[in-house]
Tab-separated table of C-alpha atoms in Angstrom:
chain	number	residue	atom	x	y	z
A	1	MET	CA	15.413	23.174	-49.085
A	2	PRO	CA	18.223	21.264	-50.131
A	3	PRO	CA	21.470	22.722	-51.746
A	4	LYS	CA	21.443	23.199	-55.599
A	5	ARG	CA	23.614	20.399	-56.769
A	6	ARG	CA	26.581	20.809	-58.973
A	7	ARG	CA	26.601	19.683	-62.900
A	8	SER	CA	28.631	16.559	-63.724
A	9	ASN	CA	30.008	17.718	-66.876
A	10	SER	CA	33.487	18.634	-66.871
A	11	VAL	CA	32.841	22.221	-69.079
A	12	ARG	CA	31.508	24.851	-66.669
A	13	GLU	CA	30.291	28.379	-66.886
A	14	SER	CA	32.042	30.558	-64.609
A	15	ASP	CA	29.714	33.559	-63.007
A	16	THR	CA	30.954	36.448	-65.653
A	17	GLY	CA	30.259	34.179	-68.681
A	18	ALA	CA	33.504	32.650	-69.658
A	19	VAL	CA	33.892	28.876	-70.162
A	20	LYS	CA	36.076	26.878	-67.647
A	21	LEU	CA	37.491	24.119	-69.263
A	22	PRO	CA	38.786	21.089	-67.086
A	23	LYS	CA	42.718	20.980	-66.827
A	24	LYS	CA	43.596	17.901	-68.470
A	25	LEU	CA	41.359	17.689	-71.795
A	26	LYS	CA	41.922	14.688	-74.387
A	27	VAL	CA	41.287	15.330	-77.829
A	28	VAL	CA	40.980	12.210	-80.164
A	29	ILE	CA	41.340	12.617	-84.097
A	30	GLU	CA	40.493	9.394	-86.273
A	31	HIS	CA	41.108	9.478	-90.050
A	32	ASP	CA	39.382	6.016	-90.545
A	33	VAL	CA	38.319	5.074	-94.456
A	34	PRO	CA	34.574	5.110	-94.048
A	35	VAL	CA	32.807	1.721	-94.656
A	36	GLY	CA	31.080	1.217	-98.073
A	37	LEU	CA	27.547	1.459	-97.394
A	38	GLN	CA	25.759	-1.846	-97.792
A	39	ARG	CA	21.955	-1.022	-98.728
A	40	SER	CA	21.711	-0.824	-102.592
A	41	GLY	CA	18.890	0.517	-104.401
A	42	VAL	CA	17.725	2.482	-107.807
A	43	VAL	CA	18.286	5.362	-109.590
A	44	LEU	CA	16.224	8.039	-110.383
A	45	VAL	CA	16.119	10.835	-112.848
A	46	THR	CA	14.619	13.741	-114.089
A	47	GLY	CA	15.194	16.993	-115.889
A	48	ALA	CA	17.440	17.901	-118.876
A	49	GLY	CA	19.248	15.116	-120.351
A	50	ASP	CA	20.499	16.957	-124.031
A	51	VAL	CA	24.669	15.862	-122.907
A	52	GLY	CA	23.411	12.699	-121.179
A	53	GLN	CA	22.982	13.613	-117.718
A	54	LEU	CA	19.732	11.375	-116.905
A	55	GLY	CA	21.911	8.190	-118.259
A	56	MET	CA	19.066	7.093	-119.956
A	57	GLY	CA	20.580	7.089	-123.790
A	58	SER	CA	20.835	9.474	-126.670
A	59	ASP	CA	16.865	9.009	-127.525
A	60	ILE	CA	15.645	10.624	-123.959
A	61	LEU	CA	16.487	14.535	-123.868
A	62	GLU	CA	14.115	15.263	-120.647
A	63	LYS	CA	12.344	13.469	-118.509
A	64	SER	CA	9.208	15.491	-116.141
A	65	ARG	CA	8.808	12.807	-114.076
A	66	PHE	CA	11.162	10.671	-111.969
A	67	SER	CA	12.132	7.684	-114.061
A	68	LEU	CA	14.443	4.653	-113.422
A	69	VAL	CA	17.671	4.341	-114.882
A	70	ASN	CA	18.267	0.808	-115.657
A	71	MET	CA	21.913	-0.500	-114.205
A	72	GLU	CA	23.295	-3.725	-113.972
A	73	HIS	CA	25.140	-2.872	-110.684
A	74	GLU	CA	23.737	-2.689	-107.498
A	75	ILE	CA	24.264	0.891	-106.586
A	76	VAL	CA	24.793	2.837	-102.767
A	77	ASP	CA	25.212	5.768	-103.418
A	78	VAL	CA	24.594	8.850	-106.078
A	79	CYS	CA	26.115	12.491	-106.717
A	80	ALA	CA	24.853	14.429	-109.366
A	81	GLY	CA	27.711	17.385	-110.878
A	82	GLY	CA	26.963	20.402	-112.898
A	83	MET	CA	25.867	18.282	-116.138
A	84	HIS	CA	26.788	14.609	-115.072
A	85	THR	CA	26.422	11.792	-112.457
A	86	VAL	CA	28.349	10.038	-110.502
A	87	CYS	CA	27.460	6.126	-109.248
A	88	LEU	CA	28.802	4.147	-106.758
A	89	THR	CA	28.387	0.506	-106.969
A	90	LYS	CA	27.739	-2.283	-103.938
A	91	THR	CA	31.012	-3.784	-104.953
A	92	GLY	CA	33.170	-0.611	-104.974
A	93	LYS	CA	33.200	0.493	-108.760
A	94	VAL	CA	32.411	3.959	-110.145
A	95	LEU	CA	30.254	4.516	-112.872
A	96	THR	CA	29.632	7.955	-114.630
A	97	PHE	CA	27.534	9.533	-117.322
A	98	GLY	CA	26.780	12.969	-118.586
A	99	CYS	CA	28.662	15.879	-119.949
A	100	ASN	CA	32.757	14.873	-120.008
A	101	ASP	CA	34.022	18.128	-122.018
A	102	GLU	CA	36.177	18.580	-118.979
A	103	GLY	CA	36.902	15.149	-118.148
A	104	ALA	CA	34.443	14.999	-115.684
A	105	LEU	CA	33.406	11.484	-116.427
A	106	GLY	CA	36.676	10.029	-115.404
A	107	ARG	CA	36.456	8.091	-118.651
A	108	ILE	CA	37.199	8.583	-122.592
A	109	THR	CA	34.074	8.915	-124.288
A	110	ALA	CA	35.147	10.046	-127.614
A	111	ASP	CA	35.783	6.369	-128.674
A	112	LYS	CA	32.200	4.946	-128.348
A	113	GLU	CA	29.187	6.707	-129.947
A	114	ASP	CA	27.016	8.301	-127.061
A	115	SER	CA	28.985	7.038	-124.677
A	116	GLU	CA	28.346	9.942	-122.860
A	117	PHE	CA	24.728	8.701	-122.087
A	118	THR	CA	24.910	5.585	-120.887
A	119	ALA	CA	26.465	4.622	-117.120
A	120	ASP	CA	29.937	3.484	-117.582
A	121	GLU	CA	33.076	2.082	-115.235
A	122	VAL	CA	35.758	4.552	-114.211
A	123	GLU	CA	39.193	2.465	-113.895
A	124	LEU	CA	40.274	2.932	-110.892
A	125	PRO	CA	43.298	0.959	-109.093
A	126	ASP	CA	41.047	-0.531	-105.980
A	127	LYS	CA	37.784	-0.285	-104.122
A	128	VAL	CA	35.992	2.621	-103.866
A	129	VAL	CA	34.213	3.766	-100.543
A	130	GLN	CA	32.477	7.062	-101.425
A	131	VAL	CA	32.309	9.527	-104.424
A	132	SER	CA	31.741	13.193	-104.802
A	133	ALA	CA	30.862	15.530	-108.051
A	134	GLY	CA	31.202	19.202	-108.504
A	135	ASP	CA	30.292	21.396	-111.205
A	136	SER	CA	32.956	20.235	-113.577
A	137	HIS	CA	34.637	17.342	-111.439
A	138	SER	CA	34.086	14.064	-109.619
A	139	ALA	CA	36.539	12.596	-106.765
A	140	ALA	CA	36.021	9.158	-105.274
A	141	LEU	CA	37.770	7.486	-102.127
A	142	LEU	CA	39.410	4.531	-102.083
A	143	CYS	CA	39.245	1.878	-98.956
A	144	ASP	CA	43.167	2.335	-98.728
A	145	GLY	CA	42.750	6.190	-98.212
A	146	ARG	CA	43.742	7.476	-101.644
A	147	VAL	CA	41.367	9.869	-103.164
A	148	PHE	CA	41.271	10.299	-106.957
A	149	ILE	CA	40.079	13.269	-108.536
A	150	TRP	CA	38.965	14.078	-112.406
A	151	GLY	CA	37.854	17.016	-114.167
A	152	THR	CA	38.410	20.702	-114.344
A	153	PHE	CA	38.132	22.947	-111.023
A	154	ARG	CA	36.467	26.460	-111.871
A	155	VAL	CA	36.969	29.223	-109.579
A	156	CYS	CA	34.049	31.855	-109.532
A	157	ILE	CA	34.899	35.583	-108.773
A	158	ALA	CA	32.703	37.953	-108.177
């Protein structure tokens, strides 16, 4: 019977079960800004829309089936917060709609009637490559690595 072949990988387990690491270990950490998504799609919504979170205007307060949100832009990413939605366009713009009580939309909505109920642009200094949304806040990662966050950050203590 031929002898057992040794494994060729550099991390091995000893007889005691401890992991033996190689003497030299190379670790590479990259901080590259992600490249924006290129495939665009449609935005579908369902549920309650009493504070504009459906993005379909103030006349539609609930949808029991998925419905298309009419957008003038090609959307490549969507994030849903507690009561608001954040959309990223193919050109790197951010559109928001929904509840803006704590500034979660990142734009002024008091000057236009029902402006929370339809998607509108957040003014940012550069192209956005990634978006995120929490309960009452939103965030955008710009192409140069800067991050802009707006809204409020609640802490729940149980």
